[in-house]
CSV table of C-alpha atoms in Angstrom, one decimal:
chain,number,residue,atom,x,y,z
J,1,UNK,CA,86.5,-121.6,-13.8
J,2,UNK,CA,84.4,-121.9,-17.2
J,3,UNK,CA,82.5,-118.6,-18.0
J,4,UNK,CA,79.0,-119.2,-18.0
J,5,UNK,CA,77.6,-119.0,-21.7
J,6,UNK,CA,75.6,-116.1,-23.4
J,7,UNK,CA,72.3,-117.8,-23.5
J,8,UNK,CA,72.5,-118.9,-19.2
J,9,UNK,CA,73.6,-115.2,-18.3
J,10,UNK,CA,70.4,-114.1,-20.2
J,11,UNK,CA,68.5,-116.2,-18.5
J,12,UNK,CA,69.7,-115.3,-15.1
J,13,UNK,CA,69.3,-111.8,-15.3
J,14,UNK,CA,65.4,-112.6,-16.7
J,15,UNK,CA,64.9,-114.2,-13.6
J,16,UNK,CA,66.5,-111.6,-11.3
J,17,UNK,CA,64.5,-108.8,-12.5
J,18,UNK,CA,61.0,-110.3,-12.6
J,19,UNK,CA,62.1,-111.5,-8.6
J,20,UNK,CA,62.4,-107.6,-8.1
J,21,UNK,CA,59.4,-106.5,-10.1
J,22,UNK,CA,57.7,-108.9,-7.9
J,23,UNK,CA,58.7,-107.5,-4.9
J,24,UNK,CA,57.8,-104.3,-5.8
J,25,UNK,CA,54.2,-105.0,-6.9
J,26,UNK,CA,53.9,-106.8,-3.7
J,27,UNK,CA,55.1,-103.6,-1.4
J,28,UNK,CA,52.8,-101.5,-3.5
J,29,UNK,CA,49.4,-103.4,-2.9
J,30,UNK,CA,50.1,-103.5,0.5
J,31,UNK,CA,50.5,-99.5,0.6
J,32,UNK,CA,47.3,-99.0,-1.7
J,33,UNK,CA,45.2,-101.1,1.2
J,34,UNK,CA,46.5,-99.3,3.6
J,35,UNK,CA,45.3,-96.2,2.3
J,36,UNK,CA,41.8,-97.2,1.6
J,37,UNK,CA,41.4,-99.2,5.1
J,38,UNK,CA,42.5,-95.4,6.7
J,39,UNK,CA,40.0,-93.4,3.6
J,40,UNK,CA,36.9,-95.6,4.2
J,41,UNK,CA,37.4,-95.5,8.3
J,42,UNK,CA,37.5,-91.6,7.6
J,43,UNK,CA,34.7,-91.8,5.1
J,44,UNK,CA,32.6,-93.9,8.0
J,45,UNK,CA,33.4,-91.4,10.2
J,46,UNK,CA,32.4,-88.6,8.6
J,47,UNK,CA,29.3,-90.1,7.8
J,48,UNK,CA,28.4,-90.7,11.2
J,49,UNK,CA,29.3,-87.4,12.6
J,50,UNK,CA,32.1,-87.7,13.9
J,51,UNK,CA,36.0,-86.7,13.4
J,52,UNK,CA,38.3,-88.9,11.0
J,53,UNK,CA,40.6,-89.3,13.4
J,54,UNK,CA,40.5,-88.4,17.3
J,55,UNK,CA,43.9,-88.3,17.8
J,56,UNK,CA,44.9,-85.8,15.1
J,57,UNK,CA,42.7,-83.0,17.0
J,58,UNK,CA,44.3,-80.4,18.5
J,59,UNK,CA,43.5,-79.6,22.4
J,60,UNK,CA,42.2,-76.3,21.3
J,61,UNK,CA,39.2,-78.4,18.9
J,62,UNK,CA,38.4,-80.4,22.1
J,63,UNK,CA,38.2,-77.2,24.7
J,64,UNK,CA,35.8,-75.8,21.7
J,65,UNK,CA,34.0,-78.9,21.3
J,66,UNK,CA,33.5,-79.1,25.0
J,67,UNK,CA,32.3,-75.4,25.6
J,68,UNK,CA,29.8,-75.8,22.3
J,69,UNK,CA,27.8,-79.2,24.1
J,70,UNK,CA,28.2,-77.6,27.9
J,71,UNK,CA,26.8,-74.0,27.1
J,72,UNK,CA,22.9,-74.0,27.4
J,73,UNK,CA,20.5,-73.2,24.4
J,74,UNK,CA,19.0,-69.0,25.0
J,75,UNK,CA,15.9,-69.1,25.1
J,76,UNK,CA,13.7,-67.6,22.4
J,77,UNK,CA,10.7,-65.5,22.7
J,78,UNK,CA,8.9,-63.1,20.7
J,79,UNK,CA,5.6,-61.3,21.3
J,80,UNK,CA,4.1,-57.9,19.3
J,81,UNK,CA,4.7,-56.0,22.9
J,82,UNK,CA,8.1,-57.0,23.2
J,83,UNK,CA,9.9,-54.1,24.1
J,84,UNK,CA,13.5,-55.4,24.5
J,85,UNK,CA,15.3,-58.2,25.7
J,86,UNK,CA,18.4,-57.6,27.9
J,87,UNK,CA,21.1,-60.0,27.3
J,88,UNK,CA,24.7,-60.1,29.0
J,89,UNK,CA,24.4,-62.1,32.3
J,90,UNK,CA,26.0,-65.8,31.5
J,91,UNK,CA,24.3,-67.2,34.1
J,92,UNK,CA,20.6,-67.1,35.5
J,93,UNK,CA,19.0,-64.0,36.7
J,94,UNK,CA,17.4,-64.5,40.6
J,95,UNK,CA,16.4,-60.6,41.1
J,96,UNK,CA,16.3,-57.2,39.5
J,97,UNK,CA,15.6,-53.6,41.0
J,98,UNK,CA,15.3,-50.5,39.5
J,99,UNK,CA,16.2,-47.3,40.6
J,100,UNK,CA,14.4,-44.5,42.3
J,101,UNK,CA,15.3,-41.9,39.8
J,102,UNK,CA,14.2,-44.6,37.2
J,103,UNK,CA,18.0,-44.2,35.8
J,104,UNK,CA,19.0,-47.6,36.1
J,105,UNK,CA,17.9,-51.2,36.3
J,106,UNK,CA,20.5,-53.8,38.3
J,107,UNK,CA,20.1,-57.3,37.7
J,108,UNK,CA,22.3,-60.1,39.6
J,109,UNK,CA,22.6,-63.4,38.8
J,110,UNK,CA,24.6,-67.0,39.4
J,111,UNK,CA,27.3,-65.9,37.2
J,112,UNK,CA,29.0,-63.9,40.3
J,113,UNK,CA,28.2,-60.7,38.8
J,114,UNK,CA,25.6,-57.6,38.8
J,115,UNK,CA,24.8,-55.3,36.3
J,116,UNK,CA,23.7,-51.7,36.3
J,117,UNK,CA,21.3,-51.2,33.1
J,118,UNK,CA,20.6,-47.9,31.6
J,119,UNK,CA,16.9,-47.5,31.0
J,120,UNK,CA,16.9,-45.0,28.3
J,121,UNK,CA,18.5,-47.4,25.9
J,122,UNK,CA,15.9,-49.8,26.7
J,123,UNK,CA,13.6,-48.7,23.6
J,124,UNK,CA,17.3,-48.7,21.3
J,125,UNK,CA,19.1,-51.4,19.3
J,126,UNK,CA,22.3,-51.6,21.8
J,127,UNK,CA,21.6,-52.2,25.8
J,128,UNK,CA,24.2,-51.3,27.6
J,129,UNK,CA,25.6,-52.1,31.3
J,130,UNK,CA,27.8,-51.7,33.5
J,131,UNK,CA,29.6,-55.2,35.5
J,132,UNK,CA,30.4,-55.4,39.1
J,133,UNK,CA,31.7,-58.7,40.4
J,134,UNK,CA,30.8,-60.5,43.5
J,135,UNK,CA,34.1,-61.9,44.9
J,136,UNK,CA,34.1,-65.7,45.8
J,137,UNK,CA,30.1,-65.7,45.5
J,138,UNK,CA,27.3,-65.0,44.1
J,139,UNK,CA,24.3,-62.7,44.6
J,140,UNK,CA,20.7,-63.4,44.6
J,141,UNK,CA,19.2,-60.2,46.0
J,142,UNK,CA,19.7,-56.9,44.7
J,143,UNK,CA,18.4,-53.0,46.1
J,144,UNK,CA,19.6,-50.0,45.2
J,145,UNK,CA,20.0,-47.0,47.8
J,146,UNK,CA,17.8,-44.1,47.7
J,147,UNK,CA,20.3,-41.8,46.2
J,148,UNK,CA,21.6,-44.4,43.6
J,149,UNK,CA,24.4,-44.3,45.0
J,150,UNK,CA,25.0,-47.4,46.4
J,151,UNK,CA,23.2,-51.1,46.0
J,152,UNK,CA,22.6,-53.9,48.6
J,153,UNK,CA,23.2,-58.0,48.0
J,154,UNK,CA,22.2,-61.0,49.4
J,155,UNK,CA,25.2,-63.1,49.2
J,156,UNK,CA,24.4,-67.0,48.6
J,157,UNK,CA,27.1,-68.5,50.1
J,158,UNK,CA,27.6,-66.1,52.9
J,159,UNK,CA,24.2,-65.9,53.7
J,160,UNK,CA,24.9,-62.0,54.5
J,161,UNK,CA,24.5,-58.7,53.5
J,162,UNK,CA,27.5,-56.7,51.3
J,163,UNK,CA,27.3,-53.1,50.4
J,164,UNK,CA,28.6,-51.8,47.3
J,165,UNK,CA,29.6,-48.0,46.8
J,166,UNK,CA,29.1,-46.6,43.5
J,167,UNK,CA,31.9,-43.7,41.9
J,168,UNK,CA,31.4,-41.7,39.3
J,169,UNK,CA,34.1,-41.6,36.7
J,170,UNK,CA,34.9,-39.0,34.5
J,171,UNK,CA,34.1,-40.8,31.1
J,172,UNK,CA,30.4,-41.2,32.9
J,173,UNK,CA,31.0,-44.7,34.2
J,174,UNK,CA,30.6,-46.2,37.7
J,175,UNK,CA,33.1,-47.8,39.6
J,176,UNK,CA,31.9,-50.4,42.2
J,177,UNK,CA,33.8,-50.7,45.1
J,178,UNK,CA,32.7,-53.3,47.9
J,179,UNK,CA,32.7,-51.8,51.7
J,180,UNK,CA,35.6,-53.7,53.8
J,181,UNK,CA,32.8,-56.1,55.8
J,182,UNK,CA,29.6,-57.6,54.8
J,183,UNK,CA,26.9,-57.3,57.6
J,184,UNK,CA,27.2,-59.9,60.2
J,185,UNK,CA,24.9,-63.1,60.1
J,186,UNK,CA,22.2,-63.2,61.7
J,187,UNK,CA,19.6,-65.6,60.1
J,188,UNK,CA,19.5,-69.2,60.5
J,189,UNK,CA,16.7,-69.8,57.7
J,190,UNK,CA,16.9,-68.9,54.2
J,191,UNK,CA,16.2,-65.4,52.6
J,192,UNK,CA,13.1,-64.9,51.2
J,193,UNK,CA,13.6,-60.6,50.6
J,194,UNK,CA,15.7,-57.7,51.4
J,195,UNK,CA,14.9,-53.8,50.9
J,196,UNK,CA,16.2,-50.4,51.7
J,197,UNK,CA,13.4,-47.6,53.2
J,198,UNK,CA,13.3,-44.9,50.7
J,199,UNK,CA,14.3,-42.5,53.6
J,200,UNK,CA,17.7,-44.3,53.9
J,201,UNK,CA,17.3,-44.8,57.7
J,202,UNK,CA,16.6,-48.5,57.8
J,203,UNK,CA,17.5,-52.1,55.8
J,204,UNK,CA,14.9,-54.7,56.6
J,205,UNK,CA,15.6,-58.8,55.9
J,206,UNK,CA,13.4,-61.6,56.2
J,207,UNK,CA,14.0,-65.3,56.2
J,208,UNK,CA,11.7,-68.1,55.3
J,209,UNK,CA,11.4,-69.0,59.1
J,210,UNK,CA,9.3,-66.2,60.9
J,211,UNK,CA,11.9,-63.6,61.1
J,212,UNK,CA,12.3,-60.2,59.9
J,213,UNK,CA,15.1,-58.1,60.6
J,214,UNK,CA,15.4,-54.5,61.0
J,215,UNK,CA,19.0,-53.0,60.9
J,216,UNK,CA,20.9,-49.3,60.7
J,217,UNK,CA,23.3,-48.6,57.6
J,218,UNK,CA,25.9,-49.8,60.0
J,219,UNK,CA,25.1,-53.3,60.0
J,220,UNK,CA,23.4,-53.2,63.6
J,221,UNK,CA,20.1,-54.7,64.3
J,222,UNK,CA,17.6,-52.2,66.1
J,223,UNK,CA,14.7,-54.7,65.9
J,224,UNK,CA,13.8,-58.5,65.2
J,225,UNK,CA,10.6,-59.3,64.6
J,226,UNK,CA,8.6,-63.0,64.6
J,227,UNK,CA,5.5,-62.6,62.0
J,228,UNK,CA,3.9,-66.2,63.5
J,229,UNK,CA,3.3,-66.8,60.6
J,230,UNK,CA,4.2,-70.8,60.1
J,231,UNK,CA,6.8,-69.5,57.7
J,232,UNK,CA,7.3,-66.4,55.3
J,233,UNK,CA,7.4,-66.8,51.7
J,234,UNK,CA,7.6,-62.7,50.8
J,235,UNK,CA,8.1,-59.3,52.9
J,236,UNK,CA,8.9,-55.6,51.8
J,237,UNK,CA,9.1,-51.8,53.0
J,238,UNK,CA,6.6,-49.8,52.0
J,239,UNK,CA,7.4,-46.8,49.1
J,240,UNK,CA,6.4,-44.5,51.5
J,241,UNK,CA,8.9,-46.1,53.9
J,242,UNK,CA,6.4,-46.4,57.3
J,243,UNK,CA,5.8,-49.9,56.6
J,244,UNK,CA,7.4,-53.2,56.6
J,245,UNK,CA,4.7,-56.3,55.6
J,246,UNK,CA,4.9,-60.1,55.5
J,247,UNK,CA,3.3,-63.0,54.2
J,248,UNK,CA,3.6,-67.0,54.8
J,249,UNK,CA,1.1,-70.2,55.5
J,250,UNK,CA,-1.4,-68.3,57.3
J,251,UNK,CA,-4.5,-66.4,54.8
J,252,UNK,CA,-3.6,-62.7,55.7
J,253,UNK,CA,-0.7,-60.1,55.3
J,254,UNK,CA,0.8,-59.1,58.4
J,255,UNK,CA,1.9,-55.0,58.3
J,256,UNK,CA,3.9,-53.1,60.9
J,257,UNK,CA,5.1,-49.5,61.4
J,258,UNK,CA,8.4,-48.6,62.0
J,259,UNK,CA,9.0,-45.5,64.2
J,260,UNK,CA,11.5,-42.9,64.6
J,261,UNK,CA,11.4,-39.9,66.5
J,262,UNK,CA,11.8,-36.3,65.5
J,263,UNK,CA,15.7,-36.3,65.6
J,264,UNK,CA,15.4,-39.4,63.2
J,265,UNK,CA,16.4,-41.9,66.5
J,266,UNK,CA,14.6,-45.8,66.1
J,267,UNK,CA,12.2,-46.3,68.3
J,268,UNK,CA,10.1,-49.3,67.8
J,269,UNK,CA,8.5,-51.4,65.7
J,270,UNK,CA,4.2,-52.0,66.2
J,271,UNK,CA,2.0,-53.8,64.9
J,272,UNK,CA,-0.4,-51.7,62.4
J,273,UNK,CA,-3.5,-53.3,60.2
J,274,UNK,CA,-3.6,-56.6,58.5
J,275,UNK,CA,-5.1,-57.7,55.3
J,276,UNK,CA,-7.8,-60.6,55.8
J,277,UNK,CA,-10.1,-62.2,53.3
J,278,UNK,CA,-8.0,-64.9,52.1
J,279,UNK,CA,-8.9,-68.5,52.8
J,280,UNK,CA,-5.5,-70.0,52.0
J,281,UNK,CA,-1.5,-69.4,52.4
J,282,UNK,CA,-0.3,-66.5,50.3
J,283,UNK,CA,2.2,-66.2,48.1
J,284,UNK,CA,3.1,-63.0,47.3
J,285,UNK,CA,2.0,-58.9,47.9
J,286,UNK,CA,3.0,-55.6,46.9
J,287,UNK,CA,2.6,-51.9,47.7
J,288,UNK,CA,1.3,-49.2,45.1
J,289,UNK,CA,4.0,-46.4,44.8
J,290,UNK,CA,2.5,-43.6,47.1
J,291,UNK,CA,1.7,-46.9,49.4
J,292,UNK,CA,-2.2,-46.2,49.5
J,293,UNK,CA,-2.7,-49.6,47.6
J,294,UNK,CA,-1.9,-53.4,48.5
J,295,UNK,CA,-2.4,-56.5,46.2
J,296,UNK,CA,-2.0,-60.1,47.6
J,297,UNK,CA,-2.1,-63.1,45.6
J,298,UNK,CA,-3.0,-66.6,47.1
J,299,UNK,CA,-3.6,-70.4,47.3
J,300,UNK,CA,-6.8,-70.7,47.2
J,301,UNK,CA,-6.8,-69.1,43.7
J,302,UNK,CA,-7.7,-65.6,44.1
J,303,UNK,CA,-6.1,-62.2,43.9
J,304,UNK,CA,-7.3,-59.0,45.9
J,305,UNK,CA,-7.0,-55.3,46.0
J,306,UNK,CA,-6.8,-53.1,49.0
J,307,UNK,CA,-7.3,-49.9,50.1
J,308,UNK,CA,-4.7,-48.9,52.4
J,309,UNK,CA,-5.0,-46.1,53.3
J,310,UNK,CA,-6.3,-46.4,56.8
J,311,UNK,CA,-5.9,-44.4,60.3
J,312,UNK,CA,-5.2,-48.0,61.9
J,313,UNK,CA,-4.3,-46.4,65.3
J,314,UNK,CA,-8.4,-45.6,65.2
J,315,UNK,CA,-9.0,-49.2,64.8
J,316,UNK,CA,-9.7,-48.3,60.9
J,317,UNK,CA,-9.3,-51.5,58.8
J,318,UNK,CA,-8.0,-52.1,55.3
J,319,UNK,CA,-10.6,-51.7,52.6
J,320,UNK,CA,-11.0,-54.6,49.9
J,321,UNK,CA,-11.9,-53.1,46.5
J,322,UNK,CA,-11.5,-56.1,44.3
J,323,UNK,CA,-11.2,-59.6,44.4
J,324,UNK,CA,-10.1,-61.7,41.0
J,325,UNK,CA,-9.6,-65.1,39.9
J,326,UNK,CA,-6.4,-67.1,39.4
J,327,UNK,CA,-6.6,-70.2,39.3
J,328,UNK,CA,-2.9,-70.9,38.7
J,329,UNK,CA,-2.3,-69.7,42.4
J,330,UNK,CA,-4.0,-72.9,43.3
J,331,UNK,CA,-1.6,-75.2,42.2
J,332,UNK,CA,2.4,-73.4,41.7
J,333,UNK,CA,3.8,-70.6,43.8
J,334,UNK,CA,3.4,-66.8,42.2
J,335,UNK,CA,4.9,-63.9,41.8
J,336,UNK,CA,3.5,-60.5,41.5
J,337,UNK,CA,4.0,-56.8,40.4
J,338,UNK,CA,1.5,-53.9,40.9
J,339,UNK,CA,2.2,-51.0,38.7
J,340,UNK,CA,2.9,-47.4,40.5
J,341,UNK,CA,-0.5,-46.0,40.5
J,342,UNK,CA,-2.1,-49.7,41.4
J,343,UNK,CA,-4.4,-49.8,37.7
J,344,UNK,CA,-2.6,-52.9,36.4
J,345,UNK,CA,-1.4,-56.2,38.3
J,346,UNK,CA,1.0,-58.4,37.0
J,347,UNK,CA,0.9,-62.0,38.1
J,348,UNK,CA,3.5,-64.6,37.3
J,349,UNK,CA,3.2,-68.5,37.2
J,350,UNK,CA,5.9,-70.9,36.0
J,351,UNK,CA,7.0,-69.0,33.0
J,352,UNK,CA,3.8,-66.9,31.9
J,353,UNK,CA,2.6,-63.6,33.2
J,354,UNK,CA,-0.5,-62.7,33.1
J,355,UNK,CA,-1.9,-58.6,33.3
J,356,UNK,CA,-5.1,-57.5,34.8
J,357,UNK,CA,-6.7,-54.4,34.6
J,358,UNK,CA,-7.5,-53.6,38.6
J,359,UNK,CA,-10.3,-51.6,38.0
J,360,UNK,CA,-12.9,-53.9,36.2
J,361,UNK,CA,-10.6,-57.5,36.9
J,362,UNK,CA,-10.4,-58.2,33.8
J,363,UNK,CA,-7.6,-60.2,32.2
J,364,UNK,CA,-6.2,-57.9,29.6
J,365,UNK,CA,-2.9,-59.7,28.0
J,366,UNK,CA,-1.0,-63.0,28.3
J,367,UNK,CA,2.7,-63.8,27.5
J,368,UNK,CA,3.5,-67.5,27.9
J,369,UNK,CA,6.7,-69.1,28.3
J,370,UNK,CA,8.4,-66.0,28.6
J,371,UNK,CA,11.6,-67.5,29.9
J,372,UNK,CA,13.3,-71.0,29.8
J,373,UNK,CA,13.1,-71.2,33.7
J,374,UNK,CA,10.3,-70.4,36.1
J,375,UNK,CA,9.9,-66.4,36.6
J,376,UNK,CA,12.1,-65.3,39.5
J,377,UNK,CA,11.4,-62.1,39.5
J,378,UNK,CA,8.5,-59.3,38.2
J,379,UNK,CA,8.6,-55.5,38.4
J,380,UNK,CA,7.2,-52.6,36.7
J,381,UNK,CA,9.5,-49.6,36.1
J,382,UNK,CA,9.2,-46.2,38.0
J,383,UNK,CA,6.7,-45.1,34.8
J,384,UNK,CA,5.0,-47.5,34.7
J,385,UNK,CA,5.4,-48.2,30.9
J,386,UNK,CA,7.2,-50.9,31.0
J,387,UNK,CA,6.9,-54.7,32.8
J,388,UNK,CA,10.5,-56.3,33.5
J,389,UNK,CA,10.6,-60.2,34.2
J,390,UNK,CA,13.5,-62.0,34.5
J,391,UNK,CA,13.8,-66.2,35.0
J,392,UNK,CA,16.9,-67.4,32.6
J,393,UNK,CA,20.0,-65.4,31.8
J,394,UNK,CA,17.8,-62.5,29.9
J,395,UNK,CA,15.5,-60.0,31.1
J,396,UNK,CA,12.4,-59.1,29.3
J,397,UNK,CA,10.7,-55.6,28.5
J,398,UNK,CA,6.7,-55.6,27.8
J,399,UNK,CA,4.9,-52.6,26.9
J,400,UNK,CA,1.9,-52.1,29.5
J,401,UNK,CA,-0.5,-51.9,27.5
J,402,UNK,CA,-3.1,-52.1,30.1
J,403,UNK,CA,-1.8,-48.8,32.1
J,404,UNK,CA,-2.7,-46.8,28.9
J,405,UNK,CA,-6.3,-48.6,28.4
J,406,UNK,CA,-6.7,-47.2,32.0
J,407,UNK,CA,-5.6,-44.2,31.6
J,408,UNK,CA,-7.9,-43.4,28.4
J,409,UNK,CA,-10.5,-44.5,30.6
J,410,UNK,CA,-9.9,-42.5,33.5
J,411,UNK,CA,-9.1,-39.6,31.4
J,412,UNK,CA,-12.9,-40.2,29.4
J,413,UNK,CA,-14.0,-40.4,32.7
J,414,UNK,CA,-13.1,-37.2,34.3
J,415,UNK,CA,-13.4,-34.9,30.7
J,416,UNK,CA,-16.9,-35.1,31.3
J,417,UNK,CA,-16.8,-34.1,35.3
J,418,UNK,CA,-14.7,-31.4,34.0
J,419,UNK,CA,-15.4,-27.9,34.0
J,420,UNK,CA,-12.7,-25.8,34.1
J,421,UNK,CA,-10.9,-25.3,30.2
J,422,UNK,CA,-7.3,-25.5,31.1
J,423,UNK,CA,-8.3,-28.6,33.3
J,424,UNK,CA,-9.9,-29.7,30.0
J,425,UNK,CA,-7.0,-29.3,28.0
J,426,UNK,CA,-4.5,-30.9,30.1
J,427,UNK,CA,-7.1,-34.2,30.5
J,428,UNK,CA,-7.4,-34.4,26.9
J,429,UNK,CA,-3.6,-34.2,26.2
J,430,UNK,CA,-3.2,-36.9,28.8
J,431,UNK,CA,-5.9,-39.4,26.7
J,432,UNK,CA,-4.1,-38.5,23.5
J,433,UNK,CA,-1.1,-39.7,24.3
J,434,UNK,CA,-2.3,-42.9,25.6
J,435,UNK,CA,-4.8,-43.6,22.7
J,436,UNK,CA,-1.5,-42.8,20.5
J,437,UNK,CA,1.1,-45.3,22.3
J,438,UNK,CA,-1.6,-48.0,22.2
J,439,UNK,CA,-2.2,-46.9,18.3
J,440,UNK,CA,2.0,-47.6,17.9
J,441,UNK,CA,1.4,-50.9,19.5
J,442,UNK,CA,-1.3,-51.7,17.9
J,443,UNK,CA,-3.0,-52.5,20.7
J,444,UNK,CA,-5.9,-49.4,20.6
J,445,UNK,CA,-9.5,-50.9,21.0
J,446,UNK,CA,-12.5,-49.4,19.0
């Protein structure tokens, strides 16, 4: 065979390498499209909000991304007398109850847990509580004992009573231990209210049928009784602990005693006084603290105040000592607070609340949309100082402003009936310090 020449092997190897050179400009415009197809998808993406590439997040991004979009947006409120706002529940507040000693404030909500509050950090920066769980339910009632000792719930889903022991600890803590068995069911409508007599001897439930339910600490029933009253939509135990009052469809308040004999035995249950004057259903009532006072709030758009403080077995009727408008009542159901020594009512509506002064009727102050839900529940603390209103997962603190207008006016009042000096003194000590807590707030008329 002939070797090929100079000039052909030249030629050849010209030809070789440009094929190659070729090939590799070829390979490396494909790679370069490649790369900007994948940059401007990621660019797009980006642009429109959302991940360059689902698959390349991790299952840890996804279970944060998830929990971000599912948890609900807190809602924000702010008002001049905005004491404090109470934050820890993850789930909605139904009901709140403070203590007798005016120690502590529980709360329980849908989250299966309840809270124990200390009310001296109430005016501080940090709020703390203490958590007791509610196994394999959730509360939506809550009462503490007499002696703070122990608290009451109304279980949702067991549609039952379950006591809860509290323990001292050493560091100052409670433990909360739940007794072995709940109370046994024995309503067939839905709860509308449960309460502990301050004396300890009695539990009373009601249920939105016509029932009300009188038990021992035991869990026994020593009395049922029917209010015939269509259906209940609020009862309670008196502070005092004698009475136990109802209210439904019909336009009055229905109030019986509850007896017990010298040796602290049950004996019956009778009918005592009623509250009339009303021309429509009511939704709501409650006690003063020494139980000499009654306010009732009701359909037909009007609130009242009574004197209680009746001999009913001498046929001796309630006295009504003010009537009010409220024209909210007409229209959505209410709730309603009156503060211990019965000066100041607190009526609730959808998410506002609303303060009268009881002595004049005057609407004094107006917080709206105080919560992101409808108000579940409204209560003044043992003071009196304070409002609490709870309706989403926080619970509000107002200064009542209102209790110390009335007191400087009470206290004006009786300075100039005075005549003794020391009674004197201690009157006008009593004003100042009410004309300064409204100057703090700045809430002090001229």
């Amino acid at each position: 065979m002939e070797l090929l020449q100079m000039p052909e092997l030249m030629g050849l190897s010209l030809l070789l390498g440009l094929l190659a050179l070729m090939a590799t400009a070829a390979v490396a415009r494909g790679w370069l499209r490649a790369e900007q197809e994948t940059c401007g998808r990621s660019l797009g993406q980006r642009a429109n909000g959302f991940p360059p590439d689902k698959s390349l997040r991790s299952k840890k991004q996804k279970q944060h991304q998830r929990i971000h979009k599912e948890k609900p947006q807190q809602h924000n409120f702010t008002h001049r007398l905005l004491a404090a706002t109470l934050k820890s529940h993850s789930g909605n507040i139904s009901c709140m109850d403070f203590s007798s000693n005016g120690k502590y404030l529980a709360t329980c909500a849908d989250d299966r847990t309840v809270r124990i509050w200390s009310t001296k950090d109430f005016l501080q920066r940090e709020h703390r509580s203490m958590r007791a769980n509610v196994e394999l339910d959730h509360a939506i009632l809550v009462r503490f004992s007499p002696d703070c000792r122990a608290f009451i719930v109304w279980l949702a889903n067991g549609d039952t009573l379950r006591v809860f022991k509290m323990t001292k600890r050493e560091d100052g803590g409670y433990t909360f231990t739940a007794t072995p068995e709940d109370f046994p069911k024995k309503h067939k409508a839905a709860i509308v209210n449960i309460g502990i007599a301050d004396t300890g001897k009695f539990i009373m439930t009601a249920s939105s049928d016509t029932t009300i339910l009188i038990w021992n600490l035991k869990g026994q029933v020593l009395s049922t009784i029917n209010t015939n009253q269509m259906h209940n939509t609020s009862a309670a135990i008196s502070p005092c602990s004698r009475f136990v009052a109802s209210c439904g469809f019909t336009p009055d308040v229905k109030v019986w005693e509850v007896c017990f004999g010298k040796k602290g035995d049950f004996q019956e249950v009778v009918r005592a006084f009623e509250l009339k004057g009303h021309s429509a259903a009511i939704h709501c009532f409650a006690f003063s603290n020494d139980s000499r006072r009654m306010a009732s709030v009701s359909k037909d758009g009007t609130w009242k105040l009574w004197d209680t403080d009746v001999e009913y077995k001498k046929q001796q009727d309630p006295y009504l000592l003010r009537t009010g408008r409220f024209e909210e009542a007409s229209a959505v159901p209410c709730r309603l607070a009156l503060s211990p020594d019965a000066q100041v009512l607190a009526l609730a509506s959808g998410s506002s609340i609303h303060l009268y002064n009881t002595r004049r009727g005057e609407k004094e102050e107006c917080f709206e949309q105080v919560h992101g839900e409808c108000i579940s529940d409204l209560s003044f603390d043992v003071t009196g100082r304070l409002l609490a209103s709870c309706g989403d997962r926080a619970v509000r603190l107002f200064h009542n402003t209102p209790g110390y207008r009335a007191v400087v006016e009470e206290m004006q009042g009786l300075l100039k009936r005075a005549s003794n000096e020391s009674t004197r003194q201690r009157l006008q000590q009593q004003l100042t310090q009410a004309q300064e807590a409204l100057k703090s707030l700045g809430a002090l008329r001229k």
